[in-house]
Coordinates of N, CA, C and O in Angstrom, one line a residue:
M7 N -43.3 -102.7 139.3 CA -41.9 -102.4 138.3 C -43.1 -101.3 137.3 O -44.0 -101.5 137.0
R8 N -42.0 -99.9 137.0 CA -42.7 -99.5 135.9 C -42.7 -99.9 134.8 O -42.2 -100.8 134.0
P9 N -43.9 -99.4 133.7 CA -44.1 -99.8 132.8 C -42.7 -99.9 131.7 O -42.2 -98.8 131.8
F10 N -42.6 -101.0 131.1 CA -42.1 -100.9 129.9 C -41.6 -99.8 128.5 O -40.8 -99.3 128.3
E11 N -42.4 -98.7 128.5 CA -42.8 -98.2 127.5 C -41.7 -96.6 128.7 O -41.2 -95.9 127.6
D12 N -42.0 -96.7 129.2 CA -41.7 -95.4 131.0 C -39.9 -95.9 130.3 O -39.1 -94.9 129.9
V13 N -39.5 -97.2 130.2 CA -37.9 -97.7 130.0 C -37.3 -97.1 129.0 O -36.3 -96.4 128.4
V14 N -38.1 -97.9 127.5 CA -37.8 -96.8 126.4 C -37.6 -95.6 126.6 O -36.9 -95.2 125.9
T15 N -38.8 -94.6 126.4 CA -38.8 -93.0 127.1 C -37.4 -92.8 127.4 O -36.7 -91.9 126.7
E16 N -37.0 -93.1 129.0 CA -36.2 -93.0 129.5 C -34.5 -93.0 128.7 O -33.7 -92.3 128.9
H17 N -34.2 -93.9 128.5 CA -33.0 -94.7 127.8 C -33.2 -94.9 126.5 O -31.8 -95.8 125.9
G18 N -34.1 -94.9 125.7 CA -34.2 -95.3 124.2 C -33.0 -94.6 122.9 O -32.6 -94.5 122.5
R19 N -32.4 -92.9 124.1 CA -31.6 -92.7 122.9 C -30.3 -92.7 123.7 O -29.4 -92.7 122.8
T20 N -29.6 -93.2 124.8 CA -28.6 -93.3 124.7 C -27.8 -94.9 124.5 O -27.2 -95.2 124.0
V21 N -29.6 -95.6 124.5 CA -29.7 -97.0 123.7 C -28.5 -96.9 122.3 O -27.8 -97.2 121.4
L22 N -29.4 -95.8 121.6 CA -29.3 -95.6 120.2 C -27.8 -94.9 120.2 O -26.9 -95.4 118.8
R23 N -27.2 -94.4 120.4 CA -25.6 -93.5 121.0 C -25.4 -94.8 121.3 O -24.2 -94.6 119.8
V24 N -25.0 -96.1 121.7 CA -24.4 -96.9 122.1 C -24.6 -98.0 120.4 O -23.1 -98.2 120.3
C25 N -25.6 -97.5 120.7 CA -25.4 -98.8 119.0 C -24.8 -98.4 117.9 O -24.1 -98.8 117.0
R26 N -24.7 -96.9 118.0 CA -24.4 -95.7 116.5 C -23.1 -96.2 117.1 O -22.1 -95.9 115.9
A27 N -22.2 -96.1 118.0 CA -20.6 -95.9 118.2 C -20.4 -97.2 118.0 O -19.3 -97.6 117.4
V28 N -20.7 -98.5 118.0 CA -20.4 -99.8 117.7 C -20.4 -100.2 117.2 O -20.0 -100.8 116.0
V29 N -21.8 -100.1 116.1 CA -22.3 -100.8 114.8 C -21.8 -99.6 113.3 O -22.1 -99.7 112.4
G30 N -22.2 -98.0 113.7 CA -22.3 -97.0 113.1 C -23.6 -96.7 112.6 O -24.1 -97.3 112.8
P31 N -24.1 -95.4 112.2 CA -25.0 -95.1 111.9 C -26.0 -96.0 111.3 O -27.3 -96.3 111.5
D32 N -25.3 -96.7 110.0 CA -26.3 -96.8 109.4 C -27.1 -99.0 110.0 O -27.8 -98.9 109.5
D33 N -26.6 -98.8 110.8 CA -27.4 -100.5 110.8 C -27.4 -100.1 113.1 O -27.8 -100.8 113.3
A34 N -27.6 -99.3 113.5 CA -27.6 -98.2 114.5 C -29.2 -98.9 115.0 O -29.6 -99.5 116.5
E35 N -30.1 -98.1 114.3 CA -31.5 -98.8 114.1 C -31.8 -100.0 114.7 O -33.0 -100.0 115.4
E36 N -31.9 -100.9 113.5 CA -31.6 -102.3 113.7 C -31.3 -103.1 114.9 O -32.1 -103.1 115.6
A37 N -30.4 -102.8 115.2 CA -29.7 -102.9 116.7 C -30.2 -102.4 117.4 O -31.3 -103.0 118.8
W38 N -30.7 -101.4 117.5 CA -31.4 -100.8 118.8 C -32.8 -101.2 119.2 O -33.3 -102.0 120.1
S39 N -33.4 -101.9 117.6 CA -34.6 -102.9 117.6 C -34.3 -103.7 118.5 O -35.6 -104.9 119.3
E40 N -33.3 -104.4 118.2 CA -33.4 -106.0 118.6 C -32.8 -106.0 120.3 O -32.8 -106.9 120.9
T41 N -32.5 -104.5 120.2 CA -32.5 -104.2 122.3 C -33.3 -104.4 122.6 O -33.3 -105.6 123.9
F42 N -34.2 -103.3 122.2 CA -35.5 -103.5 123.2 C -36.4 -104.5 123.1 O -37.4 -105.1 124.1
L43 N -36.5 -105.8 122.2 CA -37.4 -106.5 121.7 C -36.5 -107.8 123.1 O -37.3 -108.1 123.4
S44 N -35.3 -107.6 123.2 CA -34.8 -108.7 124.3 C -34.6 -108.5 125.2 O -35.4 -109.0 126.2
A45 N -35.2 -107.0 125.6 CA -34.7 -106.2 126.5 C -36.7 -106.6 127.0 O -37.3 -106.6 128.3
L46 N -37.3 -106.4 126.6 CA -38.9 -106.8 127.0 C -39.2 -107.9 127.1 O -40.0 -108.1 128.0
R47 N -38.6 -109.0 126.3 CA -38.4 -110.2 127.0 C -38.4 -110.4 128.3 O -38.2 -111.3 129.3
A48 N -37.1 -110.2 128.9 CA -36.1 -110.1 129.9 C -36.9 -109.1 131.3 O -36.1 -109.5 132.1
Y49 N -37.3 -107.9 130.8 CA -37.6 -107.3 131.8 C -38.6 -107.6 132.2 O -38.5 -106.9 133.8
P50 N -39.8 -108.5 132.7 CA -40.3 -109.1 133.7 C -39.7 -109.5 135.0 O -40.0 -109.7 136.4
D51 N -38.2 -110.3 134.5 CA -37.0 -110.7 135.4 C -36.4 -110.3 135.9 O -35.5 -110.6 137.3
L52 N -36.5 -108.9 135.2 CA -35.3 -107.7 136.5 C -35.5 -108.2 137.8 O -36.7 -107.1 138.0
P53 N -34.5 -107.3 138.4 CA -34.7 -107.5 139.9 C -34.8 -105.8 140.2 O -34.3 -104.7 139.4
A54 N -35.7 -105.4 141.0 CA -36.6 -104.2 141.3 C -35.3 -103.5 141.3 O -35.6 -101.9 141.4
D55 N -33.9 -103.5 142.2 CA -32.9 -102.6 141.6 C -31.8 -103.0 141.0 O -30.9 -102.3 141.4
A56 N -32.0 -103.4 140.0 CA -31.5 -102.9 138.7 C -31.3 -101.9 138.1 O -31.7 -101.4 138.3
N57 N -29.6 -101.7 137.8 CA -29.0 -100.6 136.7 C -30.0 -100.8 136.0 O -29.7 -101.2 135.0
V58 N -31.2 -100.2 135.1 CA -31.7 -100.4 133.8 C -30.6 -99.8 132.8 O -30.8 -100.4 132.3
E59 N -30.8 -98.8 132.8 CA -29.5 -98.2 132.3 C -28.2 -98.9 131.4 O -27.7 -99.3 130.3
A60 N -27.4 -99.5 132.1 CA -26.2 -100.3 132.4 C -27.1 -101.5 131.6 O -26.2 -102.4 131.2
W61 N -28.0 -102.4 132.6 CA -28.8 -103.8 132.1 C -29.8 -103.3 130.4 O -28.7 -104.1 129.4
L62 N -29.5 -102.1 129.8 CA -29.8 -102.0 128.5 C -28.2 -101.5 127.9 O -28.6 -102.1 126.6
V63 N -27.8 -101.1 128.3 CA -26.3 -101.3 127.6 C -25.7 -102.1 127.3 O -24.9 -102.5 126.3
T64 N -25.9 -103.3 127.8 CA -25.4 -104.3 128.5 C -25.8 -105.0 127.1 O -25.0 -106.1 125.7
I65 N -26.7 -105.4 126.8 CA -28.1 -105.7 126.1 C -27.8 -105.4 124.5 O -27.0 -105.5 123.6
A66 N -27.5 -104.1 124.3 CA -26.9 -102.9 123.1 C -25.9 -103.6 122.6 O -25.4 -103.6 121.5
H67 N -24.9 -104.1 123.4 CA -24.0 -104.4 123.0 C -23.8 -105.6 122.9 O -23.3 -105.7 121.2
R68 N -24.6 -106.8 123.4 CA -24.6 -107.5 122.7 C -25.1 -108.0 121.8 O -25.0 -108.4 120.0
R69 N -26.5 -107.2 121.1 CA -27.3 -107.2 119.7 C -26.8 -106.3 119.1 O -26.7 -106.7 117.5
A70 N -25.8 -105.1 119.3 CA -24.9 -104.7 118.2 C -23.9 -105.3 117.2 O -23.6 -105.2 116.1
L71 N -23.0 -106.1 118.2 CA -22.7 -107.3 118.1 C -23.0 -108.2 117.4 O -22.5 -108.6 116.5
D72 N -24.1 -108.7 117.2 CA -25.0 -109.3 116.4 C -25.1 -108.9 115.0 O -25.0 -109.5 114.3
V73 N -25.5 -108.0 115.2 CA -26.0 -106.8 114.0 C -25.0 -106.6 112.9 O -24.7 -107.2 111.8
G74 N -23.7 -106.1 113.7 CA -22.3 -106.7 113.1 C -22.3 -107.5 112.7 O -21.6 -107.6 111.2
R75 N -21.7 -108.7 113.1 CA -21.2 -109.9 112.4 C -22.8 -110.3 111.4 O -22.1 -110.5 110.3
A76 N -23.6 -109.8 111.2 CA -25.0 -110.3 110.2 C -24.1 -109.4 109.0 O -24.5 -109.9 108.6
R77 N -24.3 -108.0 109.5 CA -23.8 -107.2 108.0 C -22.8 -107.6 107.5 O -22.4 -107.5 106.1
S78 N -21.9 -108.4 108.7 CA -20.3 -108.8 107.4 C -20.6 -109.6 106.4 O -20.1 -110.4 105.9
R79 N -21.9 -110.5 106.7 CA -22.6 -111.8 105.9 C -23.1 -111.2 105.1 O -23.7 -112.0 103.8
R80 N -23.8 -109.8 104.9 CA -24.8 -109.6 103.8 C -23.9 -109.1 102.4 O -22.6 -109.5 102.3
A81 N -24.5 -109.2 101.6 CA -24.1 -108.8 99.6 C -23.4 -107.2 100.4 O -23.9 -106.3 101.1
A82 N -23.3 -107.0 99.0 CA -22.4 -105.7 99.2 C -23.1 -104.9 98.7 O -24.3 -105.1 98.1
P83 N -23.1 -103.0 99.4 CA -24.5 -102.5 99.2 C -24.4 -102.3 97.5 O -23.0 -102.0 97.2
T84 N -24.6 -100.9 97.3 CA -25.4 -100.4 96.3 C -24.4 -98.6 96.6 O -23.8 -98.6 97.5
D85 N -23.7 -98.9 95.1 CA -23.3 -97.4 95.3 C -24.1 -95.6 95.6 O -23.7 -95.8 96.2
T86 N -25.3 -96.2 95.6 CA -26.0 -95.2 95.7 C -26.9 -95.6 97.4 O -27.6 -96.9 97.2
L87 N -27.2 -95.0 98.2 CA -28.2 -95.4 98.9 C -29.2 -94.5 99.4 O -29.0 -92.9 98.7
P88 N -30.4 -94.4 99.7 CA -31.9 -93.9 99.6 C -32.0 -93.0 100.9 O -31.1 -93.2 101.8
E89 N -32.2 -91.9 100.7 CA -32.3 -90.9 101.5 C -32.5 -91.4 102.8 O -34.1 -91.7 102.6
R90 N -32.9 -90.9 103.9 CA -33.0 -91.5 105.3 C -33.4 -90.3 106.4 O -32.8 -89.2 106.6
P91 N -34.8 -89.8 106.4 CA -34.9 -88.8 107.6 C -34.3 -89.3 108.8 O -33.8 -90.4 109.2
A92 N -33.7 -88.1 109.0 CA -33.1 -88.7 111.0 C -34.2 -88.2 111.7 O -35.5 -87.6 112.0
T93 N -35.0 -89.0 112.6 CA -35.5 -90.1 113.1 C -34.8 -89.8 115.0 O -35.5 -89.1 115.2
H94 N -33.7 -89.3 114.8 CA -33.7 -89.0 116.2 C -32.4 -88.1 116.4 O -31.5 -87.7 115.5
A95 N -32.4 -86.9 116.9 CA -31.5 -85.7 117.0 C -30.3 -86.4 117.8 O -30.6 -86.8 118.8
D96 N -29.0 -85.8 117.7 CA -27.7 -86.7 118.5 C -26.9 -85.3 118.3 O -26.7 -85.1 117.2
P97 N -26.2 -85.2 118.9 CA -24.9 -84.4 118.8 C -24.2 -84.5 117.5 O -24.0 -83.7 117.0
A98 N -24.2 -86.0 117.6 CA -23.0 -86.4 116.4 C -23.3 -86.0 114.9 O -22.8 -85.9 114.1
D99 N -24.2 -85.8 114.5 CA -25.6 -85.8 113.7 C -24.8 -84.5 113.0 O -25.8 -84.2 111.9
R100 N -25.0 -83.6 113.9 CA -24.7 -82.1 113.2 C -23.5 -81.9 112.9 O -23.0 -81.0 112.0
D101 N -22.2 -82.8 113.2 CA -20.7 -83.1 112.8 C -21.0 -84.6 111.7 O -20.4 -85.0 112.6
P102 N -20.9 -84.5 110.9 CA -21.0 -86.1 110.1 C -19.3 -86.4 109.6 O -19.4 -87.8 109.8
D103 N -18.2 -85.7 110.1 CA -17.1 -86.4 110.4 C -16.8 -86.7 111.6 O -15.9 -88.0 111.1
L104 N -17.8 -86.6 112.9 CA -17.4 -87.3 113.6 C -18.0 -88.8 113.7 O -16.7 -89.1 114.5
W105 N -18.6 -89.6 113.3 CA -18.9 -90.8 113.0 C -17.6 -91.5 112.5 O -17.3 -92.6 112.8
P106 N -16.6 -90.9 111.6 CA -15.9 -91.8 110.8 C -14.8 -92.2 111.4 O -13.7 -92.7 112.1
A107 N -14.6 -90.8 112.3 CA -13.1 -90.9 113.6 C -13.3 -91.7 114.3 O -12.3 -92.3 115.1
L108 N -14.7 -91.9 114.9 CA -15.4 -92.6 115.8 C -14.7 -94.4 115.6 O -14.2 -95.0 116.0
A109 N -15.3 -94.3 114.5 CA -15.2 -95.6 113.8 C -13.6 -96.4 113.4 O -13.1 -97.0 113.5
R110 N -12.7 -95.6 113.2 CA -11.4 -95.3 113.2 C -10.6 -95.9 113.9 O -9.4 -96.2 114.0
L111 N -11.2 -95.5 115.5 CA -10.5 -95.6 116.8 C -10.5 -98.0 116.8 O -11.5 -98.1 116.4
P112 N -9.5 -98.3 117.7 CA -9.7 -99.5 118.1 C -10.8 -100.0 118.8 O -11.0 -99.1 119.4
H113 N -10.7 -101.3 118.4 CA -12.5 -101.4 118.9 C -12.5 -101.3 120.4 O -13.6 -100.9 120.6
K114 N -11.7 -101.8 121.5 CA -12.1 -100.9 122.8 C -12.2 -100.2 122.9 O -13.1 -99.4 123.7
Q115 N -11.1 -98.6 122.3 CA -11.4 -97.7 122.8 C -12.5 -97.5 122.2 O -13.2 -96.5 122.9
R116 N -13.3 -97.5 121.1 CA -14.4 -97.3 120.4 C -15.4 -97.3 121.3 O -16.1 -96.5 122.1
L117 N -15.3 -98.8 122.3 CA -16.7 -98.7 122.7 C -16.4 -98.7 124.6 O -17.4 -97.8 124.9
A118 N -15.2 -97.8 124.8 CA -15.0 -97.2 125.9 C -15.6 -96.2 126.1 O -16.4 -95.7 126.7
V119 N -15.0 -95.3 124.7 CA -15.4 -93.6 124.3 C -17.2 -94.1 124.7 O -18.1 -92.7 125.0
A120 N -17.9 -94.6 123.7 CA -19.2 -94.6 123.3 C -19.9 -95.2 124.7 O -20.7 -94.4 125.1
Y121 N -19.5 -96.1 125.5 CA -19.6 -96.5 127.0 C -19.8 -95.0 128.3 O -21.0 -95.2 128.5
H122 N -18.6 -94.8 128.1 CA -18.1 -93.6 129.4 C -18.9 -92.4 128.6 O -20.0 -92.1 129.3
H123 N -18.7 -92.1 127.7 CA -18.6 -90.5 127.3 C -20.1 -90.2 126.7 O -20.5 -89.3 126.7
I124 N -20.7 -91.5 126.1 CA -21.9 -91.4 125.5 C -23.3 -91.6 126.3 O -24.8 -91.4 126.3
A125 N -23.1 -93.2 126.4 CA -24.0 -93.4 127.6 C -23.8 -93.1 128.7 O -24.7 -93.6 129.8
G126 N -22.9 -93.0 129.5 CA -22.4 -92.6 130.6 C -22.6 -93.4 131.6 O -22.2 -93.6 132.9
L127 N -22.0 -94.5 131.4 CA -21.6 -95.6 132.0 C -20.4 -95.5 133.2 O -19.3 -94.8 132.8
P128 N -20.6 -95.9 134.3 CA -19.2 -96.1 135.1 C -17.9 -97.2 134.5 O -18.2 -98.0 134.6
F129 N -17.0 -96.9 134.7 CA -15.7 -98.0 134.3 C -15.8 -99.2 135.2 O -15.4 -100.2 134.3
A130 N -16.3 -99.2 136.0 CA -16.7 -101.0 137.1 C -17.9 -101.4 135.9 O -17.5 -103.1 135.0
D131 N -18.3 -100.9 135.3 CA -19.6 -101.2 134.1 C -19.1 -101.9 133.1 O -19.2 -103.1 132.4
I132 N -18.4 -100.6 132.8 CA -17.7 -101.2 131.6 C -16.9 -102.1 131.4 O -16.8 -102.6 130.2
A133 N -15.9 -102.7 131.8 CA -15.5 -102.9 132.2 C -15.7 -104.6 132.0 O -15.1 -105.4 131.6
T134 N -17.0 -104.4 132.6 CA -17.8 -105.9 133.0 C -17.9 -106.1 131.2 O -17.9 -107.3 130.4
L135 N -18.5 -104.7 130.6 CA -19.1 -105.1 129.3 C -17.5 -105.7 128.3 O -17.8 -106.0 127.0
L136 N -16.7 -105.0 128.6 CA -15.3 -105.2 128.0 C -14.2 -106.6 128.0 O -13.4 -106.7 127.4
G137 N -14.3 -107.0 129.0 CA -13.7 -108.2 129.7 C -12.6 -107.6 130.5 O -11.8 -108.9 130.5
N138 N -12.4 -106.1 130.7 CA -11.1 -106.3 131.6 C -11.4 -105.5 132.7 O -12.7 -105.4 133.3
S139 N -10.5 -104.9 133.8 CA -10.9 -104.5 134.3 C -10.9 -102.6 134.3 O -11.2 -101.8 133.4
P140 N -11.3 -101.7 135.8 CA -12.1 -100.9 135.3 C -10.6 -99.4 134.8 O -10.9 -99.1 134.6
D141 N -9.8 -100.0 135.5 CA -8.4 -99.3 135.4 C -8.4 -99.4 133.6 O -7.9 -98.7 133.1
A142 N -8.3 -100.8 133.0 CA -7.9 -101.1 132.0 C -9.7 -100.3 131.0 O -8.5 -99.9 130.0
A143 N -10.1 -100.0 132.0 CA -11.4 -99.6 131.2 C -11.4 -97.9 131.1 O -11.4 -97.1 129.7
R144 N -11.0 -97.5 131.8 CA -10.4 -96.1 132.5 C -9.4 -95.7 131.2 O -9.9 -94.7 130.4
R145 N -8.1 -96.6 130.9 CA -7.2 -96.1 130.2 C -7.6 -96.1 128.6 O -7.4 -95.3 127.6
A146 N -8.4 -97.2 128.2 CA -9.0 -97.8 127.1 C -9.9 -96.2 127.0 O -9.7 -95.5 125.6
A147 N -10.5 -96.4 127.8 CA -11.8 -94.7 127.5 C -10.9 -93.2 127.1 O -10.7 -92.3 126.0
A148 N -9.8 -93.6 128.0 CA -8.8 -91.8 127.5 C -7.6 -92.2 126.6 O -7.6 -91.3 125.7
D149 N -7.3 -93.1 126.1 CA -6.9 -93.2 125.1 C -7.6 -93.1 123.5 O -7.2 -92.3 122.8
G150 N -8.9 -93.7 124.3 CA -9.6 -93.4 123.0 C -10.2 -91.9 122.5 O -9.8 -91.2 121.5
I151 N -10.8 -91.1 123.4 CA -10.4 -89.6 123.8 C -9.2 -89.1 122.3 O -9.8 -88.3 122.0
K152 N -8.0 -89.4 123.2 CA -6.8 -88.7 122.9 C -6.8 -89.2 121.7 O -6.6 -88.2 120.5
N153 N -7.0 -90.4 121.1 CA -6.7 -90.7 119.7 C -7.7 -90.0 119.0 O -7.6 -89.6 117.7
L154 N -9.3 -89.8 119.3 CA -10.0 -89.1 118.7 C -9.3 -87.9 118.7 O -10.2 -87.4 116.9
R155 N -9.6 -87.1 119.2 CA -8.6 -86.0 119.2 C -7.9 -85.7 118.3 O -8.3 -84.5 117.1
A156 N -7.1 -86.3 117.9 CA -6.1 -86.2 117.1 C -6.3 -86.4 115.6 O -6.4 -85.9 114.4
L157 N -7.5 -87.8 115.4 CA -8.3 -88.3 113.9 C -8.7 -87.1 113.9 O -8.9 -86.9 112.2
Y158 N -10.1 -86.4 114.6 CA -11.2 -85.6 114.7 C -10.3 -84.2 113.8 O -10.5 -83.6 113.0
T159 N -9.0 -83.8 114.9 CA -8.2 -82.5 114.6 C -7.5 -82.3 113.3 O -7.9 -81.5 112.3
K160 N -7.0 -83.9 112.8 CA -6.8 -84.4 111.3 C -7.6 -83.7 110.2 O -7.1 -83.3 109.0
D161 N -8.9 -84.7 110.6 CA -9.7 -84.3 109.8 C -10.5 -82.7 109.2 O -10.7 -82.7 108.2
Q162 N -10.6 -82.3 110.1 CA -10.8 -80.9 110.3 C -9.9 -80.0 109.6 O -10.6 -79.2 108.7
T163 N -8.2 -80.4 109.0 CA -7.7 -79.3 108.9 C -7.5 -79.5 107.0 O -7.4 -80.8 106.8
P164 N -6.9 -78.5 106.2 CA -7.0 -78.7 104.8 C -6.2 -79.2 104.6 O -5.1 -79.0 105.2

């Protein structure tokens, strides 16, 4: 089995993108950290033929939901936020209007778009994560992209 550090290096950016899509950019790093802490504990028992990326995305999905639930229990944020340096380059970082448009998608559409178009997972794996069929996952991703285009275009027009 290859070293866990190599797994983090290879799949860390994908996991971060999934976390951002599920909980947004503010809580993504916390979900990312929780994902890899959980993965580190379970990694020695992972079968040699396992799809590591799909396994990590599944963990990221669950940890991100946990972080989102915890966020909903926190006190209200302040009016101003401290500046945070960009630690991970991401295509969506070049266009800050993309994240709000993604956040406005219905939950399953947002997750299907993130898992397929950001993480690159096949629809069979997405169906397992979302608790539906591969056809329903494919449809949710297609509808999500359609809605994202409409929302994003609408946000861009003056």
